[in-house]
Short mmCIF file of C-alpha atoms and ligand atoms in Angstrom, two decimals:
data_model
loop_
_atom_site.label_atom_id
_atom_site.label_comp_id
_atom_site.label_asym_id
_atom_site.label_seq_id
_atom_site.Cartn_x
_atom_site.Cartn_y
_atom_site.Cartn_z
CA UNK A 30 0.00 0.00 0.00
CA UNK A 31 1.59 3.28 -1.28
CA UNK A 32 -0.64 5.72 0.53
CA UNK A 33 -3.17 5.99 2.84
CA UNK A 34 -5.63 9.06 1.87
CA UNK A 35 -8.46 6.65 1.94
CA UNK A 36 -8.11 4.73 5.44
CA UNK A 37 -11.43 3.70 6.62
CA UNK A 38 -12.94 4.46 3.17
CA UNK A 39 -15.75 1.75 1.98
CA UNK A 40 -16.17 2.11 -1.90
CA UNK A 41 -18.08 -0.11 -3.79
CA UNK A 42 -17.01 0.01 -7.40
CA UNK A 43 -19.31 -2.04 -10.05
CA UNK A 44 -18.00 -3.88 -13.13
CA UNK A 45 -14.57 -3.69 -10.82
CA UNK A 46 -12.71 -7.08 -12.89
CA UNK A 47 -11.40 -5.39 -15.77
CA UNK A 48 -11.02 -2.56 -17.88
CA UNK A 49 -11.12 0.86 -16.27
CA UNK A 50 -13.02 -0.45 -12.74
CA UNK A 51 -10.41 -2.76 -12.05
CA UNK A 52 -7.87 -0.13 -12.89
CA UNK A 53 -10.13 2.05 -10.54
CA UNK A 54 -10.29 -0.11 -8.06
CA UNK A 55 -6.09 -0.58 -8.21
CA UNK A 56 -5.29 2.92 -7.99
CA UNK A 57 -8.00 3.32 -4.65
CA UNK A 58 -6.55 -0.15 -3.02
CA UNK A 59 -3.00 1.87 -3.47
CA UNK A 60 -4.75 4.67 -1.49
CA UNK A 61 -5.66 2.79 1.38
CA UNK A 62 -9.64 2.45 0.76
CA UNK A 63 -11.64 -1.15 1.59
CA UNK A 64 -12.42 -1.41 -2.00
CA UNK A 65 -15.45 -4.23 -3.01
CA UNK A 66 -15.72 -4.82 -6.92
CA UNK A 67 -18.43 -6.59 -8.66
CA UNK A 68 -18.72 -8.90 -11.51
CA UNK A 69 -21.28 -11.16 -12.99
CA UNK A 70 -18.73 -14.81 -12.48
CA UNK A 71 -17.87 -14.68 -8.58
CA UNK A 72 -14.49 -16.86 -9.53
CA UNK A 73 -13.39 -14.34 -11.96
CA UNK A 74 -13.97 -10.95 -9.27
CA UNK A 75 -12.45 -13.04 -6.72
CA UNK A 76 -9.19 -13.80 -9.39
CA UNK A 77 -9.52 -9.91 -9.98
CA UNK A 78 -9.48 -9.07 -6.30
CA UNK A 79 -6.52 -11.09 -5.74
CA UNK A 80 -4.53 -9.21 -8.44
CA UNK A 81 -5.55 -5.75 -7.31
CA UNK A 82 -4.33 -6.96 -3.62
CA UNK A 83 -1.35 -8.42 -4.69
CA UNK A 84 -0.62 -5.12 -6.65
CA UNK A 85 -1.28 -2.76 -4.38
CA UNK A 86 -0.75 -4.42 -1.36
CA UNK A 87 -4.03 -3.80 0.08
CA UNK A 88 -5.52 -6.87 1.63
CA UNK A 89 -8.81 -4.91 1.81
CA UNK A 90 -9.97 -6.17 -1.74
CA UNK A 91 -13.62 -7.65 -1.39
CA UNK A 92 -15.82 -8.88 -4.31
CA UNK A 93 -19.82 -9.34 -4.87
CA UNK A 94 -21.23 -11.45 -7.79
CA UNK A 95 -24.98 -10.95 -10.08
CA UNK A 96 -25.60 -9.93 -12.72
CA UNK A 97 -26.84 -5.85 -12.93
CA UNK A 98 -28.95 -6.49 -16.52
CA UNK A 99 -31.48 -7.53 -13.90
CA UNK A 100 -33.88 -6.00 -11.31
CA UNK A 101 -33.06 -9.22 -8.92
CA UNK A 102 -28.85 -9.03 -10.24
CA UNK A 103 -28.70 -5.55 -8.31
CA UNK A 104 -30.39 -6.20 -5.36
CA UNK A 105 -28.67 -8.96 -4.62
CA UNK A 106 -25.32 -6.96 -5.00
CA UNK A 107 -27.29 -4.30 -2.68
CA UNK A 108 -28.38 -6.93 -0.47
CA UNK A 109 -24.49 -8.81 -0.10
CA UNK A 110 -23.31 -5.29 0.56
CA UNK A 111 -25.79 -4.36 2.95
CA UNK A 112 -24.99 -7.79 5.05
CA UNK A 113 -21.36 -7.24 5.32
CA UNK A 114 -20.56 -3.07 5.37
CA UNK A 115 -23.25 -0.91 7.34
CA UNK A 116 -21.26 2.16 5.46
CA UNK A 117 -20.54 2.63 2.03
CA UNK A 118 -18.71 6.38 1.60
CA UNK A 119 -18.43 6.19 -2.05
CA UNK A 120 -20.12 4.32 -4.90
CA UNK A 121 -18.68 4.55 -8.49
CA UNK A 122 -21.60 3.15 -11.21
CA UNK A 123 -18.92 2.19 -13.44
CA UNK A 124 -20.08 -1.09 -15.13
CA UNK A 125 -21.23 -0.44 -18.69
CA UNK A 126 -22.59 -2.35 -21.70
CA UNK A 127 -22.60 -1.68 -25.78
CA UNK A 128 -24.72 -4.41 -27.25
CA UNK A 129 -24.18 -5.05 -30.89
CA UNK A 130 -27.92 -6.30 -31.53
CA UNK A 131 -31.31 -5.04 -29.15
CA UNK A 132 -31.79 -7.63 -26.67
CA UNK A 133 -34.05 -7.90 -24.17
CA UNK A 134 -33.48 -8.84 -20.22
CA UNK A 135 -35.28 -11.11 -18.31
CA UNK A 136 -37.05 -8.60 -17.17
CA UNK A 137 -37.98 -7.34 -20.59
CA UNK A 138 -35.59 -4.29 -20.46
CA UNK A 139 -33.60 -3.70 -23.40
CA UNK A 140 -30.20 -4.61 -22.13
CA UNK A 141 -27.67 -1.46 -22.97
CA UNK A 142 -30.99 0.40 -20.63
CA UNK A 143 -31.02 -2.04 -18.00
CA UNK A 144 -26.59 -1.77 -17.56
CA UNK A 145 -26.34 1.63 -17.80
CA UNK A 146 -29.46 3.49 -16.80
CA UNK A 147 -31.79 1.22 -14.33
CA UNK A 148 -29.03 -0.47 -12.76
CA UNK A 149 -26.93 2.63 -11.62
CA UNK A 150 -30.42 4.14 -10.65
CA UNK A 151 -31.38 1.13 -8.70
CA UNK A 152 -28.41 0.27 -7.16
CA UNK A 153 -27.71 3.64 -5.18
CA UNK A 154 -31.46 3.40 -4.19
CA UNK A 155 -31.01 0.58 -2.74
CA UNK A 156 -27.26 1.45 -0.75
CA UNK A 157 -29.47 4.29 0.35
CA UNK A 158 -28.81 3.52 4.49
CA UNK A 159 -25.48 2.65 3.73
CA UNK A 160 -24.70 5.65 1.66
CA UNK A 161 -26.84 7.78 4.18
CA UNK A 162 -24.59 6.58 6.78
CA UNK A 163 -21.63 8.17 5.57
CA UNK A 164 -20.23 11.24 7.06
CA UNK A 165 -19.76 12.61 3.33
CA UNK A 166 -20.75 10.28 0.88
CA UNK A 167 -20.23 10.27 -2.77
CA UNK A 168 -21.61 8.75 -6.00
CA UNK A 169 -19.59 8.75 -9.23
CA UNK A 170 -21.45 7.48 -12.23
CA UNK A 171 -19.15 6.72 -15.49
CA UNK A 172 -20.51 8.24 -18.67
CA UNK A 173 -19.36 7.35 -22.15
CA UNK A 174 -20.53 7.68 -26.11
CA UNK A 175 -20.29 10.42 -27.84
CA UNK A 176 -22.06 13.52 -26.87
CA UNK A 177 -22.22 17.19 -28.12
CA UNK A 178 -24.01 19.73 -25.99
CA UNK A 179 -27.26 19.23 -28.31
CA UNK A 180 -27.48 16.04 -28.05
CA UNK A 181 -30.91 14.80 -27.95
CA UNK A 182 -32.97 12.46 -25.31
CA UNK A 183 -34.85 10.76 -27.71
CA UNK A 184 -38.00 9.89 -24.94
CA UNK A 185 -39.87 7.56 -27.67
CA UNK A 186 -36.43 5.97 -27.64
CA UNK A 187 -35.34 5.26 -24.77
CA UNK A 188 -35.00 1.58 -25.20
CA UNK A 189 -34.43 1.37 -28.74
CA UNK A 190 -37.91 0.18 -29.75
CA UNK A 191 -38.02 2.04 -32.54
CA UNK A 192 -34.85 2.28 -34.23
CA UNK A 193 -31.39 0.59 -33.22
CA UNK A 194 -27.56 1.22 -33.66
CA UNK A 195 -25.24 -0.22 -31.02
CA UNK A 196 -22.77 3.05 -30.51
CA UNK A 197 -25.61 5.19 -30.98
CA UNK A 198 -27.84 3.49 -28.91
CA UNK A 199 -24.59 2.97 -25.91
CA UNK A 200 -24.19 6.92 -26.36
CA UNK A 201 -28.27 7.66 -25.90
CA UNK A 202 -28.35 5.62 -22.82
CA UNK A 203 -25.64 6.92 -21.56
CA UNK A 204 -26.97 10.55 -21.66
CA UNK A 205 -30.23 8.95 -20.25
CA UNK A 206 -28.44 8.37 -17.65
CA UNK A 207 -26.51 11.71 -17.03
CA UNK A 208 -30.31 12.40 -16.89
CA UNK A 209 -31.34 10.50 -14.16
CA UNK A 210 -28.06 11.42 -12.27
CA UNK A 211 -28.10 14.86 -12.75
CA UNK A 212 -32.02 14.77 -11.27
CA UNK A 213 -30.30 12.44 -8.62
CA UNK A 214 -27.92 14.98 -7.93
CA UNK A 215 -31.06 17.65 -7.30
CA UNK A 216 -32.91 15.65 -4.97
CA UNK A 217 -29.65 15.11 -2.35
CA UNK A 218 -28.80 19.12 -2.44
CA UNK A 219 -27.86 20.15 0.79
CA UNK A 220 -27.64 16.46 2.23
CA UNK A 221 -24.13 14.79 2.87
CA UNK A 222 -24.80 12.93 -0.10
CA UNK A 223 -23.32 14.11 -3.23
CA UNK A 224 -23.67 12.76 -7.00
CA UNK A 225 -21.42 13.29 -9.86
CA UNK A 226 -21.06 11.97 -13.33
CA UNK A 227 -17.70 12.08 -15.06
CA UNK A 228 -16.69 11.13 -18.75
CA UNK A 229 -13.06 8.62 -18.18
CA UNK A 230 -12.20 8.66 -22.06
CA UNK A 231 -11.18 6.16 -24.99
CA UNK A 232 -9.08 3.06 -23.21
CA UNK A 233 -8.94 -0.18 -24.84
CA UNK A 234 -11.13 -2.61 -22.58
CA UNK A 235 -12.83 -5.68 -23.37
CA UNK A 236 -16.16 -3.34 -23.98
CA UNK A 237 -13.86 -1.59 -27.25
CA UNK A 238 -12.59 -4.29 -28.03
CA UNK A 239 -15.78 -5.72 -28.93
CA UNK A 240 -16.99 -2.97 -31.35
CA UNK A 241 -17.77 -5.03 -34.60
CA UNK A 242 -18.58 -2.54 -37.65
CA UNK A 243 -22.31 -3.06 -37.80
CA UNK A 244 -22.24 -0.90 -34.42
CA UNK A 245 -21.29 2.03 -35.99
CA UNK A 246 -23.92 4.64 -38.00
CA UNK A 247 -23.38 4.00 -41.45
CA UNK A 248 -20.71 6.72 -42.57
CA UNK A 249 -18.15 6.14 -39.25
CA UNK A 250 -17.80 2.72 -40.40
CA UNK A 251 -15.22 4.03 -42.69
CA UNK A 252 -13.27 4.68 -39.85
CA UNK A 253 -13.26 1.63 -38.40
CA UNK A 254 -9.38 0.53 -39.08
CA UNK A 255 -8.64 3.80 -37.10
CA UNK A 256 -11.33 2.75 -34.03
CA UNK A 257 -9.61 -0.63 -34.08
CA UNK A 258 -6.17 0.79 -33.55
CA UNK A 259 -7.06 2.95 -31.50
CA UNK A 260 -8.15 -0.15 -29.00
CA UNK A 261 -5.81 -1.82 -29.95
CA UNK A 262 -4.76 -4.31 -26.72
CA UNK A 263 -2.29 -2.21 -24.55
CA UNK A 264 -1.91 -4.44 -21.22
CA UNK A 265 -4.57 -1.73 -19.09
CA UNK A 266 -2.60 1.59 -20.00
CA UNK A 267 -5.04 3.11 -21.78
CA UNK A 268 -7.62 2.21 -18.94
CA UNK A 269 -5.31 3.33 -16.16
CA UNK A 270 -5.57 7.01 -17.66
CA UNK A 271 -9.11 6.71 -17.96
CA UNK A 272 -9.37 5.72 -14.50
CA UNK A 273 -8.29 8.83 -13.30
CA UNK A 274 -11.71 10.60 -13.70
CA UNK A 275 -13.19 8.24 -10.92
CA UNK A 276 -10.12 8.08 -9.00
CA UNK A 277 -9.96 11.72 -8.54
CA UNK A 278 -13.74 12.24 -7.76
CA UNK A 279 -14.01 9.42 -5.14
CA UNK A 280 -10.16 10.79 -3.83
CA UNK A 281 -10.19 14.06 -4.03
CA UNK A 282 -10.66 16.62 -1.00
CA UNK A 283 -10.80 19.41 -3.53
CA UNK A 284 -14.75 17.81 -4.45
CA UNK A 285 -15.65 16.44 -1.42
CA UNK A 286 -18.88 18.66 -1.19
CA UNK A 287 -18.98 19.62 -4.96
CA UNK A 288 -22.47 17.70 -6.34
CA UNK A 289 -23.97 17.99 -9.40
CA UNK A 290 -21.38 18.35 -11.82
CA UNK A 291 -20.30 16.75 -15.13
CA UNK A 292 -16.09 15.74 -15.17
CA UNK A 293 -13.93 15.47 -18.27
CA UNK A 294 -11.26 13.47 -18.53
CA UNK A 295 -9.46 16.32 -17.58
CA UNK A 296 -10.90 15.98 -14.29
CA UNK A 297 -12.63 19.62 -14.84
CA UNK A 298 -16.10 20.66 -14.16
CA UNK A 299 -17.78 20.76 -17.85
CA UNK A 300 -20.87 22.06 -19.04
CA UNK A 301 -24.20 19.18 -19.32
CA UNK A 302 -25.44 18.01 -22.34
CA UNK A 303 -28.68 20.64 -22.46
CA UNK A 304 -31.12 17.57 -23.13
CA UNK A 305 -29.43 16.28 -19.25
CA UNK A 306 -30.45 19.48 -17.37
CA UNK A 307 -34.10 20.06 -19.21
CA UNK A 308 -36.53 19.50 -16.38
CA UNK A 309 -38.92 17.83 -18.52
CA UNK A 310 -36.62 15.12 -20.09
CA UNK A 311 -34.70 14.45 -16.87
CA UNK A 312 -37.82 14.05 -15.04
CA UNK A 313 -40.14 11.97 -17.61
CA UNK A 314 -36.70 9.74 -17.83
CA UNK A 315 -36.36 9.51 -13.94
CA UNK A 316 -40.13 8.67 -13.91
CA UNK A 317 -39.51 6.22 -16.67
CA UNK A 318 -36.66 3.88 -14.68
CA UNK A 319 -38.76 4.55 -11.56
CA UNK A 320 -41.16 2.68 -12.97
CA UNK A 321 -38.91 -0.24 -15.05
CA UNK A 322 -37.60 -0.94 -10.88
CA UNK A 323 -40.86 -1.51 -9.31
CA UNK A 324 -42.63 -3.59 -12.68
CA UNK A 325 -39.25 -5.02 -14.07
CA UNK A 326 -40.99 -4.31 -17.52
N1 NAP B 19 -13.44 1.84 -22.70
C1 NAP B 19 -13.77 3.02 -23.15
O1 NAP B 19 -13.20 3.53 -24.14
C2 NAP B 19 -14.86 3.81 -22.47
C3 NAP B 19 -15.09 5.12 -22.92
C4 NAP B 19 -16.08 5.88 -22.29
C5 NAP B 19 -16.79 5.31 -21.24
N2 NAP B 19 -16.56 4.03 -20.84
C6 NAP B 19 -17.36 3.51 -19.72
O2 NAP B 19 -16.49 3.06 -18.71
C7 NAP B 19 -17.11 2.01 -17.96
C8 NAP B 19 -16.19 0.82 -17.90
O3 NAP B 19 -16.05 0.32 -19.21
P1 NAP B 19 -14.82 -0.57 -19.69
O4 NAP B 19 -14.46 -0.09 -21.03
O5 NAP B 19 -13.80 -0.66 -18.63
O6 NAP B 19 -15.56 -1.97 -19.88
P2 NAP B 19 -15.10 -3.48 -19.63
O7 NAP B 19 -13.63 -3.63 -19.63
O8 NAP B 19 -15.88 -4.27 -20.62
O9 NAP B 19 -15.60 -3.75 -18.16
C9 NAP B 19 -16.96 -3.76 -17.90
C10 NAP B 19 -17.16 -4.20 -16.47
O10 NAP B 19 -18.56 -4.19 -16.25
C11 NAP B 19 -18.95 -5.47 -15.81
N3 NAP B 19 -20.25 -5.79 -16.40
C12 NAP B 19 -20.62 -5.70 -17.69
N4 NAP B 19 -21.89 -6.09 -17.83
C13 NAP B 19 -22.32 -6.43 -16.59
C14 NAP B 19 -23.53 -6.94 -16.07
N5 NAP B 19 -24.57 -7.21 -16.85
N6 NAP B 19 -23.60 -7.18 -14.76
C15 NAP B 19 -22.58 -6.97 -13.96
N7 NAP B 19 -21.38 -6.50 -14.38
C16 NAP B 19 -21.28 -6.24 -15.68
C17 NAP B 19 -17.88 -6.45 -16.29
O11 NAP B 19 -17.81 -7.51 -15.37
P3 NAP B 19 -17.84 -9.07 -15.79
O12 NAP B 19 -17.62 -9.13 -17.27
O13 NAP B 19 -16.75 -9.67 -14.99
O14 NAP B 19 -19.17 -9.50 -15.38
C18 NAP B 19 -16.63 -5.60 -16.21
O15 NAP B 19 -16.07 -5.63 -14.91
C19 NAP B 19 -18.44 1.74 -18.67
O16 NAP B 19 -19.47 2.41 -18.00
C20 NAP B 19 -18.22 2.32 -20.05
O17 NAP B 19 -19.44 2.69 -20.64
C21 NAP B 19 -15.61 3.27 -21.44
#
């Protein structure tokens, strides 16, 4: 253990057993924090736990196992948590998924929705005591995709039932969920609580990796050999820099009562996506995964 900034620091970081959460999850073991990562294969997190503690020296590496595609996935990672920490100081909603074809969850959710939007949602709902027990708590939710400040919330959208393309699709869930964490962010003004949303950049993770052409609107597809370099396998470097996003909002003493804000990969407050702040849209899409939690349709 390098440092220890983080002593008697709980974070739970999700989708912790590769890619930028492990790398996460590394760089806040080095800084002394009791850091619990989550996968969907409990023998794989564990094999990822023992690397990050072996790294960094920190023996405090825990691990929790579902899936979070699924209403029952994240409750049962809520549940796990809630049986072994009474505390959590900072949650980071970093697992992701780009689908290459619309698929449907168990619960009927289309699946990029149910990974990035409802389960970040419905996990810090349901770490609510824990987070609530926190002197100063924090939660950091990973965007990605490609957003301008005009991007649109598509509402008749949302899940892709009417039209479908992976990267766009990733991207418009993604900003569906700066939505719904922005609104987040509103409601816990002025409590200990506070919610952020930062933006880690390109790194080459099993998630990029997985880009096949057909995910890309029409024209960028001619610049797929350029995409595929750029993710090209680079033994975690690339995710190590994006990491730092995270790293520095769940670290940082410079933020520790800063809420509401959107983080570069610069680690700099930057302006929302207008569609994100629009009371209407972030409302009717709060409403929306309000409801998908308590039907699971
Ligand atoms: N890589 C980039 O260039 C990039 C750019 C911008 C934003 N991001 C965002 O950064 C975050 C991390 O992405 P990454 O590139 O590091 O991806 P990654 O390497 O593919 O890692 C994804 C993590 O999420 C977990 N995960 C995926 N689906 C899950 C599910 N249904 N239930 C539970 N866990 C699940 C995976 O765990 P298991 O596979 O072990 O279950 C894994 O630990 C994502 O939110 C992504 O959108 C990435």
């Amino acid at each position: 253990m390098t440092d220890t900034l983080l002593h008697k620091r709980t974070i739970l970081i999700t989708g912790g057993t590769g890619g930028i959460g492990k790398q996460t999850a590394l760089a806040l073991a080095r800084l002394g924090a009791t850091v619990i990562i989550t996968g969907r294969n409990l023998a794989s997190a564990q094999t990822a736990a023992e690397e990050i503690r072996q790294a960094s020296g920190n023996p405090q590496v825990d691990v929790l196992a579902a899936d979070l595609s699924t209403r029952s996935g994240v409750k049962a990672i809520a549940s796990q948590y809630r049986a072994k920490y009474q505390q959590l100081d900072v949650l980071i909603n970093n697992a992701g998924l780009a689908e290459a074809q619309r698929r449907l969850t168990q619960d009927g959710v289309e699946a990029d929705f149910a990974v990035n939007v409802v389960a970040p949602f419905l996990l810090t709902q349901e770490l609510m005591p824990c987070l609530q027990a926190s002197p100063a708590a924090r939660v950091i939710t990973v965007t990605g995709g490609s957003h301008s400040a005009n991007s649109p919330i598509d509402t008749g959208n949302l899940q892709a039932e009417r039209e479908f393309v992976g990267l766009n699709h990733y991207s418009h869930t993604k900003l569906a969920m700066m939505a719904v964490m922005y609104e987040f962010a509103q409601r816990v003004a002025g409590s200990s609580m506070t919610s952020n949303v930062c933006y880690p950049g390109q790194a080459s993770t099993a998630m990029t990796r997985s880009v096949t052409p057909d995910m890309l609107p029409g024209v960028a597809r001619l610049i797929w050999p350029l995409f595929k370099w750029f993710v090209r396998p680079d033994g975690g470097k690339s995710a190590a820099k994006a990491a730092q996003s995270s790293v520095f909002l769940a670290s940082s003493p410079a933020v520790e009562s800063v809420n509401g804000q959107y983080f570069n990969t610069r680690c700099q407050p930057t302006e929302w996506p207008k569609a994100v702040v629009d009371p209407a849209i972030r409302q009717h899409v709060w409403a929306t995964v309000e409801d998908l939690t308590r039907s699971g349709r």
